[in-house]
Coordinates of C-alpha atoms in Angstrom, one line a residue:
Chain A
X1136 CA 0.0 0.0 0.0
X1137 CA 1.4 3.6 -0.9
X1138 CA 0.3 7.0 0.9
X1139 CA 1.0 9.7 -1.4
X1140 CA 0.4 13.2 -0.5
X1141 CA 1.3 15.1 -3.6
X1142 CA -1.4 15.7 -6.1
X1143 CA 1.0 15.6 -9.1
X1144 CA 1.9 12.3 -8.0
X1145 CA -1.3 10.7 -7.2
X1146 CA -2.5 12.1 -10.3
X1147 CA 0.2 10.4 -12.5
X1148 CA -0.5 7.3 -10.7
X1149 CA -3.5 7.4 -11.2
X1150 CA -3.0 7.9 -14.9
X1151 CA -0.9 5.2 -15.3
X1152 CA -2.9 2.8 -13.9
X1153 CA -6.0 4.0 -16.3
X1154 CA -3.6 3.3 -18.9
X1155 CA -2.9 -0.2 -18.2
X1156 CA -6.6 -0.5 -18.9
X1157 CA -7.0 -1.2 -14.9
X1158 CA -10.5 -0.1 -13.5
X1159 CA -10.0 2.3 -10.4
X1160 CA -12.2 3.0 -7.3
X1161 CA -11.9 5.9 -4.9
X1162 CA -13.5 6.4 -1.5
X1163 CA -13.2 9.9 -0.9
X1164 CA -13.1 10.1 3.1
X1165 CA -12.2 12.7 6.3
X1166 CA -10.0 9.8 7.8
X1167 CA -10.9 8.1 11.6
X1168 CA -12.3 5.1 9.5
X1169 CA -14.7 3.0 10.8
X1170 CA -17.3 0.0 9.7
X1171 CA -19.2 2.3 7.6
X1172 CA -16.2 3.3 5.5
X1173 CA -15.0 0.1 5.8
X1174 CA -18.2 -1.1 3.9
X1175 CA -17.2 1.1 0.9
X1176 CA -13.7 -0.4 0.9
X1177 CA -15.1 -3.5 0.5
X1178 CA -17.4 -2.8 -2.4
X1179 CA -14.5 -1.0 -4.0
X1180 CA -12.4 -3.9 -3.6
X1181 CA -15.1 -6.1 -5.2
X1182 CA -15.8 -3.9 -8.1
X1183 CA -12.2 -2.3 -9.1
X1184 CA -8.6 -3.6 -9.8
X1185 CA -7.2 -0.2 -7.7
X1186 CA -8.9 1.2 -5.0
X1187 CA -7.6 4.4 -4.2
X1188 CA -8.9 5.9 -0.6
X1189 CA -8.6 9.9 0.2
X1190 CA -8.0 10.8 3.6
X1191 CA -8.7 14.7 4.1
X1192 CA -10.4 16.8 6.5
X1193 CA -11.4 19.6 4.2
X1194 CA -11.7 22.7 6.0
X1195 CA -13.9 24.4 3.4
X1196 CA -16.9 22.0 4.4
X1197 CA -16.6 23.0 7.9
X1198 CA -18.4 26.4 9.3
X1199 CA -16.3 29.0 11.2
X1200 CA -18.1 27.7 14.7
X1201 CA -17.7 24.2 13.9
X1202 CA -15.4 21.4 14.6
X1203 CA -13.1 21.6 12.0
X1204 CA -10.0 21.6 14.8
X1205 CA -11.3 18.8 16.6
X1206 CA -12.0 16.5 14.3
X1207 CA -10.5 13.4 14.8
X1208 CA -7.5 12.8 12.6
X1209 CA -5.4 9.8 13.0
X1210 CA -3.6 8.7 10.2
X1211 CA -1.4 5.5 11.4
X1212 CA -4.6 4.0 12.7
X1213 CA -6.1 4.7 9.5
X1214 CA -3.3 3.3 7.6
X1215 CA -3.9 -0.1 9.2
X1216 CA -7.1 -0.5 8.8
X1217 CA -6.7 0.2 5.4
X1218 CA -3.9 -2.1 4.8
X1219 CA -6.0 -5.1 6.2
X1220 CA -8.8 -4.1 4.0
X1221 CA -6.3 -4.4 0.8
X1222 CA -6.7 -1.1 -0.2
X1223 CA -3.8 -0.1 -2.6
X1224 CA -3.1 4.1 -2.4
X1225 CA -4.0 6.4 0.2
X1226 CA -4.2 9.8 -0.6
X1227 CA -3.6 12.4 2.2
X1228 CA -2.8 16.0 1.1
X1229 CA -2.1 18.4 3.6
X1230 CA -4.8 21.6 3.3
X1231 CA -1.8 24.0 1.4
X1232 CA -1.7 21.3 -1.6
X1233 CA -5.5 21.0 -1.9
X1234 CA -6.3 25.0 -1.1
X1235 CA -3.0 26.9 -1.8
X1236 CA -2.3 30.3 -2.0
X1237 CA -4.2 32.2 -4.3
X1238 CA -7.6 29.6 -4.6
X1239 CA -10.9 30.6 -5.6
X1240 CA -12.9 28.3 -7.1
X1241 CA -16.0 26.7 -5.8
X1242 CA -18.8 24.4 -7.0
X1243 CA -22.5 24.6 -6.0
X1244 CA -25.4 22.5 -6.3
X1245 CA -28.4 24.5 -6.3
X1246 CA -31.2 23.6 -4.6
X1247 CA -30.4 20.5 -4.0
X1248 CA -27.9 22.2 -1.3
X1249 CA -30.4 24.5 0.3
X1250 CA -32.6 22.5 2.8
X1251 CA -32.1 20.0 5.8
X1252 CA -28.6 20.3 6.6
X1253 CA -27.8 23.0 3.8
X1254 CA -29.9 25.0 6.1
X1255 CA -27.8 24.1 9.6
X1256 CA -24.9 24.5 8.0
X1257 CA -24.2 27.1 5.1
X1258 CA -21.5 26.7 2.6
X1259 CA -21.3 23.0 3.7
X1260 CA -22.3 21.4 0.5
X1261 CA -20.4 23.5 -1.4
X1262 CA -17.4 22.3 0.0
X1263 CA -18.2 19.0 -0.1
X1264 CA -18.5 19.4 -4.1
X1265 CA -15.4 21.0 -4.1
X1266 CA -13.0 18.8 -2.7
X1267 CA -14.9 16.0 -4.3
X1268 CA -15.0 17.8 -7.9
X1269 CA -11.2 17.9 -6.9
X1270 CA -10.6 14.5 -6.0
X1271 CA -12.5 13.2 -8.7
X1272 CA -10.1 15.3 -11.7
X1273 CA -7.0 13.9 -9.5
X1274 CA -8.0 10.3 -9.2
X1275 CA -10.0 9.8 -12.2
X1276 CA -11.6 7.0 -10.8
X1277 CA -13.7 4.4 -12.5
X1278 CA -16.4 4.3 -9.7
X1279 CA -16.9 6.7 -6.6
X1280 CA -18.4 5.3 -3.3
X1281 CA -19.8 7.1 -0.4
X1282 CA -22.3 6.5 2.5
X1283 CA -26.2 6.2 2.9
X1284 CA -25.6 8.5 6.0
X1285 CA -25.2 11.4 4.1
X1286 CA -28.2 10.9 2.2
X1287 CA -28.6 14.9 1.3
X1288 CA -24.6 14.3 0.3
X1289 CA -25.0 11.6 -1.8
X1290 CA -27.6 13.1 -3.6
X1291 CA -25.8 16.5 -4.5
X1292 CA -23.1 14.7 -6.1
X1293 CA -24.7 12.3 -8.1
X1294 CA -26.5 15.5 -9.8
X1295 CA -23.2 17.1 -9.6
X1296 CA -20.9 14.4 -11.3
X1297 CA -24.1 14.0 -13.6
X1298 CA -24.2 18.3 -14.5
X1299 CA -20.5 17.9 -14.8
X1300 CA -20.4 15.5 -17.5
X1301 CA -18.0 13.4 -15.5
X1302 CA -17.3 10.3 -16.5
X1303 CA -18.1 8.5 -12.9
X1304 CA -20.3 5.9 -11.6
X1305 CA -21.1 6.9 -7.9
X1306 CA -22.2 3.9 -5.7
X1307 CA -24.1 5.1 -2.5
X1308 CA -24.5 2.1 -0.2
X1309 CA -26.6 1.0 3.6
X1310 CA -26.1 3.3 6.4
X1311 CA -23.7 1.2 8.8
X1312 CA -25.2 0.9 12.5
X1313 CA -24.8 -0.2 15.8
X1314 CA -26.4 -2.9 18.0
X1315 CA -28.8 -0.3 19.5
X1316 CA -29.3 1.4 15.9
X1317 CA -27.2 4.4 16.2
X1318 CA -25.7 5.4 12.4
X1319 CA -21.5 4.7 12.4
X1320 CA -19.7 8.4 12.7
X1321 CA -16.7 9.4 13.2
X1322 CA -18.5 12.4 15.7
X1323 CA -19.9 9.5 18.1
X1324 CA -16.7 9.6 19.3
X1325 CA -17.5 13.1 21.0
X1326 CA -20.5 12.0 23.2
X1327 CA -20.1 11.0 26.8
X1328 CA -21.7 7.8 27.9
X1329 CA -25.2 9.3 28.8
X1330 CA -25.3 11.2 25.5
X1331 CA -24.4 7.7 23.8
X1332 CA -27.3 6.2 25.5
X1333 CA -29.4 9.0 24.4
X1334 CA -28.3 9.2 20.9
X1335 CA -30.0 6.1 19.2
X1336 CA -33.3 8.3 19.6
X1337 CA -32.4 9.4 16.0
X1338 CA -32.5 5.4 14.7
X1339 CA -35.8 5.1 17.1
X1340 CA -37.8 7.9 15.8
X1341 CA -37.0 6.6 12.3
X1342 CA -38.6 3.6 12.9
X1343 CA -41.5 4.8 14.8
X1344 CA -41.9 7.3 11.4
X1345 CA -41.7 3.4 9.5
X1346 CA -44.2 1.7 11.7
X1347 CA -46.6 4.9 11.2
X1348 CA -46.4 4.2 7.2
X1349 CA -46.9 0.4 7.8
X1350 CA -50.0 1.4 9.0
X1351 CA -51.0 3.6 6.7
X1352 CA -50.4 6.7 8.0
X1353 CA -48.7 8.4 5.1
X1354 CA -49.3 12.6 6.2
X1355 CA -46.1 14.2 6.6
X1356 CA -47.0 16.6 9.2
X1357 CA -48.2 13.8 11.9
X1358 CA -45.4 11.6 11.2
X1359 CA -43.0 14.3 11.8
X1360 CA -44.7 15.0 14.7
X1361 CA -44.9 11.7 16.1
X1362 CA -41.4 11.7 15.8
X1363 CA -40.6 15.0 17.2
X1364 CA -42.2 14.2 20.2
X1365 CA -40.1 11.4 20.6
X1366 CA -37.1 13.8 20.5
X1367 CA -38.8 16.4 22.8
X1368 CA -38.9 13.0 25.7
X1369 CA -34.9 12.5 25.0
X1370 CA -33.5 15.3 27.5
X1371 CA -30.2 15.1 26.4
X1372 CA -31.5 15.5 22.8
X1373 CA -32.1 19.1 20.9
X1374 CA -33.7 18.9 17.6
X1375 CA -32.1 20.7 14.8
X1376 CA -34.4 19.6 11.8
X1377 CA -37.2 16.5 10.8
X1378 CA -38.4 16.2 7.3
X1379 CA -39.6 14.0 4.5
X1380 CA -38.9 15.3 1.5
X1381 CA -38.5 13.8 -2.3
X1382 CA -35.6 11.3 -2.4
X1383 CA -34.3 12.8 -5.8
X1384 CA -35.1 16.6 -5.5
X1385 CA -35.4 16.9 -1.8
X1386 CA -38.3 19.0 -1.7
X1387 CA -41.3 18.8 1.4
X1388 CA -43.8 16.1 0.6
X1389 CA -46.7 16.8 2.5
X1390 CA -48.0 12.7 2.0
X1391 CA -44.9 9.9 2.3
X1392 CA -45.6 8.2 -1.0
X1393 CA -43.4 7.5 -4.3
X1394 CA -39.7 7.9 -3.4
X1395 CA -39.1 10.0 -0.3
X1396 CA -36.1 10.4 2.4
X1397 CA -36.9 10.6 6.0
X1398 CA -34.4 12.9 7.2
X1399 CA -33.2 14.1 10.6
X1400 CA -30.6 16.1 12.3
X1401 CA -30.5 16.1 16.0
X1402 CA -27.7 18.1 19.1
X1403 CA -26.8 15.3 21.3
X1404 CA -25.2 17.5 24.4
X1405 CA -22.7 19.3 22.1
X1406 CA -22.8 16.7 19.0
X1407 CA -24.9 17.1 16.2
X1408 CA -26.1 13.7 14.9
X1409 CA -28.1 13.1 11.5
X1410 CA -29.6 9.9 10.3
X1411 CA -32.4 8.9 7.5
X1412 CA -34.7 6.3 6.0
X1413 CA -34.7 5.9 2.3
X1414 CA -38.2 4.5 1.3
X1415 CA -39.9 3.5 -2.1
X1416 CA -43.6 3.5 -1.4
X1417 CA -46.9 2.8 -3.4
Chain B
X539 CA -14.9 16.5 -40.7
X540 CA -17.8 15.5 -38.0
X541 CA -20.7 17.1 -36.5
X542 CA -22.2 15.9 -33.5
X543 CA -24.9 17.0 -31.5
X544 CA -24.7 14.6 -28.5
X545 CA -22.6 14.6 -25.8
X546 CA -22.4 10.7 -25.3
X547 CA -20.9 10.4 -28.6
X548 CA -18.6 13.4 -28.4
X549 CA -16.9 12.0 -25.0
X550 CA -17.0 8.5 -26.5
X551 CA -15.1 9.6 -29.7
X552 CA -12.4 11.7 -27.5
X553 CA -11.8 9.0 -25.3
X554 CA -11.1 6.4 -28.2
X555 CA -8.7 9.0 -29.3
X556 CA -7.3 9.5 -26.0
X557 CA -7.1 5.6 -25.8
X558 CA -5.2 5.6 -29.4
X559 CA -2.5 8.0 -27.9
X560 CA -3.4 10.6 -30.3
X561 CA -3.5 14.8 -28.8
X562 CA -6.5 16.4 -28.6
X563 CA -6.7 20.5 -29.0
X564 CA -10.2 22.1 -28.2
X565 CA -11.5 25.7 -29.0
X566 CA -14.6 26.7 -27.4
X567 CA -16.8 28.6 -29.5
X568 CA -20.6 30.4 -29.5
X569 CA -20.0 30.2 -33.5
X570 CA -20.6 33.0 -35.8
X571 CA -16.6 32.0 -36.1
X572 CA -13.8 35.3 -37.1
X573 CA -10.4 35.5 -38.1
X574 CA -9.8 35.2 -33.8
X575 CA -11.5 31.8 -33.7
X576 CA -9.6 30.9 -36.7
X577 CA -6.6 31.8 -35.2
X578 CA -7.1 29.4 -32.1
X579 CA -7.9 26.7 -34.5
X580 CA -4.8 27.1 -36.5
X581 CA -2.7 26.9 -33.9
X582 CA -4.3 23.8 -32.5
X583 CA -4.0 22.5 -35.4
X584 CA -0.4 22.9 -35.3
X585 CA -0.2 21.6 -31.5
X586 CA -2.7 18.5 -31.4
X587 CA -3.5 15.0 -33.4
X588 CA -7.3 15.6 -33.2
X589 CA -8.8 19.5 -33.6
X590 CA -12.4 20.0 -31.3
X591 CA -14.0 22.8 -31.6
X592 CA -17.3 23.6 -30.1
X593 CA -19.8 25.4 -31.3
X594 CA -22.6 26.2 -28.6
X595 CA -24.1 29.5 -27.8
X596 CA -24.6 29.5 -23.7
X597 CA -27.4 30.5 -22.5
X598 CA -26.0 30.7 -18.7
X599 CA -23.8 33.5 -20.1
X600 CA -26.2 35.7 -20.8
X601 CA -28.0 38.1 -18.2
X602 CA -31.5 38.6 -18.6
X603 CA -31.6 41.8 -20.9
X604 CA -28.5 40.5 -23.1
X605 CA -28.4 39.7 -26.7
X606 CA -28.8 35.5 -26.1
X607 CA -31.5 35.8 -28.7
X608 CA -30.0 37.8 -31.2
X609 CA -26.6 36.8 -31.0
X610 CA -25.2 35.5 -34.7
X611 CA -25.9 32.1 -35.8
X612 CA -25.0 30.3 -38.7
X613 CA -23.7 26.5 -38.6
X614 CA -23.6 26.7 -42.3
X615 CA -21.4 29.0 -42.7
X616 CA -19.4 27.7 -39.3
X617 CA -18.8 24.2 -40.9
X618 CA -17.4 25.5 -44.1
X619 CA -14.8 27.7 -42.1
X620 CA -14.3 24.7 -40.0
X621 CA -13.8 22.2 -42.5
X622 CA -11.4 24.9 -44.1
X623 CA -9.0 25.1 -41.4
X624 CA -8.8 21.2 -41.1
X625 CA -11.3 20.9 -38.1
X626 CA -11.4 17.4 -37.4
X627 CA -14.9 17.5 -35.2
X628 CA -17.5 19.8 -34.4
X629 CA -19.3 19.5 -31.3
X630 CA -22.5 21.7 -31.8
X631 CA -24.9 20.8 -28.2
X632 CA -28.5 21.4 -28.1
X633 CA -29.1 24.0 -24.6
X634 CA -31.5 21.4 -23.5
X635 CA -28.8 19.1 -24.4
X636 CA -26.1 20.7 -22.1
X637 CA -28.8 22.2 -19.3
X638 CA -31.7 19.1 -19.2
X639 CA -34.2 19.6 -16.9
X640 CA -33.3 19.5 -13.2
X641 CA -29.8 20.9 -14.2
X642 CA -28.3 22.7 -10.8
X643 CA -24.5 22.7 -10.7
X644 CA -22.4 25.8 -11.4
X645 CA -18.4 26.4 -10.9
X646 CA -17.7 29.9 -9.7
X647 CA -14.3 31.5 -9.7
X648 CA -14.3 33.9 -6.6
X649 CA -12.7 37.3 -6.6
X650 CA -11.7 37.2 -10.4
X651 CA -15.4 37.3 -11.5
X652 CA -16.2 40.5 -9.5
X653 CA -14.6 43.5 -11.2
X654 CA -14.3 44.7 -14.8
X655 CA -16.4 42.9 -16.8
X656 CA -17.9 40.8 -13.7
X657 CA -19.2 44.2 -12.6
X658 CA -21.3 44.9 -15.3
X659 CA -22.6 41.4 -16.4
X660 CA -23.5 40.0 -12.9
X661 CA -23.2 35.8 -13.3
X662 CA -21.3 36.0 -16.8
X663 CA -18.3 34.4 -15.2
X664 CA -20.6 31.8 -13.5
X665 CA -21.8 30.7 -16.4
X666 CA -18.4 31.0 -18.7
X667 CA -16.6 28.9 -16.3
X668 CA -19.8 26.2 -16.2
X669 CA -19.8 25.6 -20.0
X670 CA -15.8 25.3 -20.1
X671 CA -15.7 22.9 -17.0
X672 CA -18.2 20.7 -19.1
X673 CA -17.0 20.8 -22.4
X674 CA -13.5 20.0 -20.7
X675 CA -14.8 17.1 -18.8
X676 CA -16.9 15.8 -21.9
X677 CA -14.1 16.2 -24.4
X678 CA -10.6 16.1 -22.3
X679 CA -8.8 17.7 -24.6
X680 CA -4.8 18.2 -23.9
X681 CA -4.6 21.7 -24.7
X682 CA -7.5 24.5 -24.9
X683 CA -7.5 27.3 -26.8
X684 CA -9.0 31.3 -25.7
X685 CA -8.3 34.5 -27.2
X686 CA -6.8 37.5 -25.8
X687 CA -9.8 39.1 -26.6
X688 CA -11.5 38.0 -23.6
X689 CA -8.6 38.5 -21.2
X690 CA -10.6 38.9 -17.6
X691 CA -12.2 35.1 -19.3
X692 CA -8.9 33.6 -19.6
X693 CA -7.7 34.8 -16.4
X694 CA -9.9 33.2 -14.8
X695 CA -10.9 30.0 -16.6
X696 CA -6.4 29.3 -16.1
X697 CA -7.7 29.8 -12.0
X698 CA -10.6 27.4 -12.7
X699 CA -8.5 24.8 -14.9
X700 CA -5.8 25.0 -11.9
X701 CA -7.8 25.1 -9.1
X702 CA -10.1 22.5 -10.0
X703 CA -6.3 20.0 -10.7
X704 CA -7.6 19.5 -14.2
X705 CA -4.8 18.3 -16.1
X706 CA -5.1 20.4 -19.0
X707 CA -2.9 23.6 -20.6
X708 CA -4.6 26.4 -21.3
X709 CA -3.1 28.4 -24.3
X710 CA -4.6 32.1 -24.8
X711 CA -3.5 33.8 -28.0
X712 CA -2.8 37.6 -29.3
X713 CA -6.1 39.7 -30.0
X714 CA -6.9 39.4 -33.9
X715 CA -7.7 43.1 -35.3
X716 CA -9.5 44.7 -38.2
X717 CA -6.7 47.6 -40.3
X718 CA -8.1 50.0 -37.9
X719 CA -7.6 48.5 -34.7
X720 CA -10.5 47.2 -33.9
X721 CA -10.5 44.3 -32.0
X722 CA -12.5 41.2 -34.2
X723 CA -15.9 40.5 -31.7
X724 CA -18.9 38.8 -33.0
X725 CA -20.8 41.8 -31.3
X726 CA -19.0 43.7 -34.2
X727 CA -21.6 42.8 -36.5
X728 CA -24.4 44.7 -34.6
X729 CA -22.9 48.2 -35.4
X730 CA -23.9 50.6 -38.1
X731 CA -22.1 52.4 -40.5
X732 CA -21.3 55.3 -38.1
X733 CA -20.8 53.4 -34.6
X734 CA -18.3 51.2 -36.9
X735 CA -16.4 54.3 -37.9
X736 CA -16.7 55.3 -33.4
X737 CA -15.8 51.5 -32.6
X738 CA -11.5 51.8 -32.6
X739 CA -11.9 54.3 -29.7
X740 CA -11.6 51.5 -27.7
X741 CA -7.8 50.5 -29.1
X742 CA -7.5 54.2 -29.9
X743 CA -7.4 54.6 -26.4
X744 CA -5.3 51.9 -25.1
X745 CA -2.4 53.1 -27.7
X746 CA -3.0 56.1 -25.6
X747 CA -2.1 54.6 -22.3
X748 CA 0.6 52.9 -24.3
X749 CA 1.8 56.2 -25.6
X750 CA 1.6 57.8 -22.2
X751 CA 3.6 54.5 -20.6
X752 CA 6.3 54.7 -22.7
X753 CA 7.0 58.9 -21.6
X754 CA 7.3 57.3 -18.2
X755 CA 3.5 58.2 -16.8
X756 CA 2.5 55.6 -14.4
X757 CA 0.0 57.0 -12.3
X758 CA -2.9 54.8 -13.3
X759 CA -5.4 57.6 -12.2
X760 CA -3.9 60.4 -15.1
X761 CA -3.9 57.1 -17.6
X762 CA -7.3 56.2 -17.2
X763 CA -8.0 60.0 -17.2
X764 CA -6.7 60.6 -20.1
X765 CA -8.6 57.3 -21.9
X766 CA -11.8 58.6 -20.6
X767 CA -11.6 61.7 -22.1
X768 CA -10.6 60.1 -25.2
X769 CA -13.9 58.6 -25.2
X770 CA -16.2 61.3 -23.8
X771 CA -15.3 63.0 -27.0
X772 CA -16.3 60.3 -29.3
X773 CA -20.6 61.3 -29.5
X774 CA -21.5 57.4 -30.2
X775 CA -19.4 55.6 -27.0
X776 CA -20.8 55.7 -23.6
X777 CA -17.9 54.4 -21.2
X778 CA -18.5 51.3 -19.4
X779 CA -15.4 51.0 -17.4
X780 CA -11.7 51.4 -18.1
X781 CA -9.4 50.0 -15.6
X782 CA -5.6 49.4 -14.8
X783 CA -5.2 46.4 -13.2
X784 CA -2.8 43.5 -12.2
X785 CA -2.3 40.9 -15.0
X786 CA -3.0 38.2 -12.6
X787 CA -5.0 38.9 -9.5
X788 CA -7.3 41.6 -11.7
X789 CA -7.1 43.7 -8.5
X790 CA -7.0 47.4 -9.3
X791 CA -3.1 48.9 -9.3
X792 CA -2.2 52.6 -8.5
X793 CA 0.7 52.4 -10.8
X794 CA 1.2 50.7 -13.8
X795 CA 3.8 48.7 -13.2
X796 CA 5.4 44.7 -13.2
X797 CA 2.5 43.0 -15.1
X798 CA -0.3 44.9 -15.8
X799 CA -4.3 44.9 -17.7
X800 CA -5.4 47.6 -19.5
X801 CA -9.1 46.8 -19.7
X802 CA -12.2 48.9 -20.9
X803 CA -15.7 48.3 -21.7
X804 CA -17.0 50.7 -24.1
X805 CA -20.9 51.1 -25.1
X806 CA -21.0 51.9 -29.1
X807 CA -24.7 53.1 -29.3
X808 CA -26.1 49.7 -28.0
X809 CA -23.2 47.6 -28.4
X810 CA -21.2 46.9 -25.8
X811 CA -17.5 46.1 -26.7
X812 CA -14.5 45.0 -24.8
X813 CA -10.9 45.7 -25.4
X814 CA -7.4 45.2 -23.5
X815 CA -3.6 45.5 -23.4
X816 CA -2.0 43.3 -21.1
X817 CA 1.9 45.0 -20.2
X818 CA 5.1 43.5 -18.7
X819 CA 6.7 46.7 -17.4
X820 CA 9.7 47.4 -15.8

């Protein structure tokens, strides 16, 4: 396994490898892997004959007040976990090679970037689509994987690679969990054992929302209610947003029918969680 | 020669050229081709295996009360040139080809976009730097070609293309003029009789600043002076701007000095023309 930090490097491996006529795969991540990552690895290990992972906390996704400093980084850890899983280049720029002196240019989804947590957090999305517009022209990969998790995410840049004319497949695949429910992230980390406790109340008012559909309750607005009760009753729990929106455009459905995306984001103590349930209904 | 309309079939034919080891040279285009387009095409033809051009007037371009209706079109008369100067393919998009339905993604280059040009065409940048970053991914070309013309343009699609690591040189080539000065535009095709006769105030005015450059005037504020008097005293121009700034980081410079932008935007009754000099000076 190589780590390679330099673009013009990565990028030239990258080439070569294309020309060899070998398929690539990249799973573009922030580092602190865990099981949901992992899960992505594995697909791209599957799929491709070089699977390229990025490890980068990119600072332009990040809002002045958020955690940005403390995010977890921890590289060695990362590189064997990595190793194990049989991926074959990691990619780990410093912030100066990926932003340096002098950089200006941003993509934006519009829209698409605008509610749920493009409304928590402004200027988030557009940094996702930037380093990942990035990493994508670097890498050049065959197929692109990322998480269920980050449903709104996965969304914006599918449309983006798709506006962009690139030449990608993107793979989105199942939300890792825990035991009790709780969606795999690398910000669990941050909560103290009582928040832990209190934090699969995302996973549980997801499934209340799924037992409500099952019988037949399909209006929006008591569903989201239901579950926001739910969170009200979870002390250590602050709500940030609930919503059911199209799975494709993400606008507010005010029924749950065709293709729509529970979505939620929720402050457990200090931590803000988010979680969702994909459905395809009658 | 080939003429394709589809985008599928324009990235699939690059690619098998791209696979064959052959160069590929692109000029972007709205059509209505000149002796500047032609320019560009020579030299790519000189430079690359396989000549692109596009031909695609962009509608993202174009504020609301611009001339995106009236602007020149004639494919006819566009192939013939093409085919001329040894054009191996034409890629001539549909809007609803290159914006379908639901499109939402736009590239933005920050700080570049917002004076000169930027000032007085709100979102042209935007959608300039759009329509190049998907021609480029759709066609990969090694080398693209953009005219002098549009200096404050190729500025800032060089920040894009570097930026956004896309491994591709961007070549920008000498303003083509008419006996008279007059810098070859499109747009030159709207005037009358009389604003044609008014037009070379814009390079009448830039030989000006020359003039005044070269008996050791630097001040940018008697230069500019000076140039707007010029074309206060022409009856058909109405200045848009005129500006001295630096060749790289378009930011406005006291002094005319290291490397410089002369840049104006001149109204000829209701034509609006651009002209520049760029400067390395002592």
């Amino acid at each position: 396994m190589r780590v390679i930090e330099k673009i013009s490097e990565a990028g030239a491996l990258a080439q070569r490898i294309r020309e060899a006529g070998k398929t690539i795969g990249l799973v573009p991540t922030m580092g602190d892997l865990h099981q949901g990552h992992l899960s992505l690895i594995r697909q791209a290990r599957k799929d491709c004959q070089q699977v390229f992972i990025s490890i980068f906390v990119n600072p332009t996704q990040f809002g002045p007040s958020e955690d940005y400093n403390s995010y977890p980084r921890d590289l060695q850890r990362d590189k064997r976990l990595a190793e194990k899983e049989g991926v074959d280049i990691i990619f780990a720029p410093s912030p100066g090679e990926m932003y340096p002196e002098g950089y200006r240019t941003f993509v934006e989804v519009e829209k698409l970037s605008e509610p749920l947590c493009g409304g928590s957090r402004p200027g988030h999305f557009r940094g996702v689509v930037t380093i990942v517009t990035k990493l994508f022209n670097i890498i050049r990969p065959h197929i692109a994987y990322f998480g269920q998790k980050d449903a709104q995410q996965a969304i914006i840049i599918k449309r983006m690679a798709h506006d962009l004319n690139m030449d990608i497949e993107i793979k989105v695949l199942p939300i890792v969990r825990e035991r009790d429910g709780l969606a795999l992230s690398s910000r669990n980390q941050y909560l103290n054992e009582a928040e832990r406790r209190a934090a699969p109340i995302l996973y549980k008012s997801l499934q209340e929302a799924k037992r409500m559909i099952e019988t037949e309750e399909r209006r929006s607005r008591n569903i989201i209610h239901r579950m926001e009760e739910m969170i009200k009753r979870e002390k250590l729990a602050k709500m940030d947003y609930v919503a059911i929106v199209d799975g494709e455009t993400l606008e507010e459905r005010e029924r749950a029918e065709g293709k729509v995306l529970f979505a939620l984001a929720v402050w457990i103590g200090r931590t803000r969680l988010i979680d969702n349930l994909a459905l395809e209904l009658d």
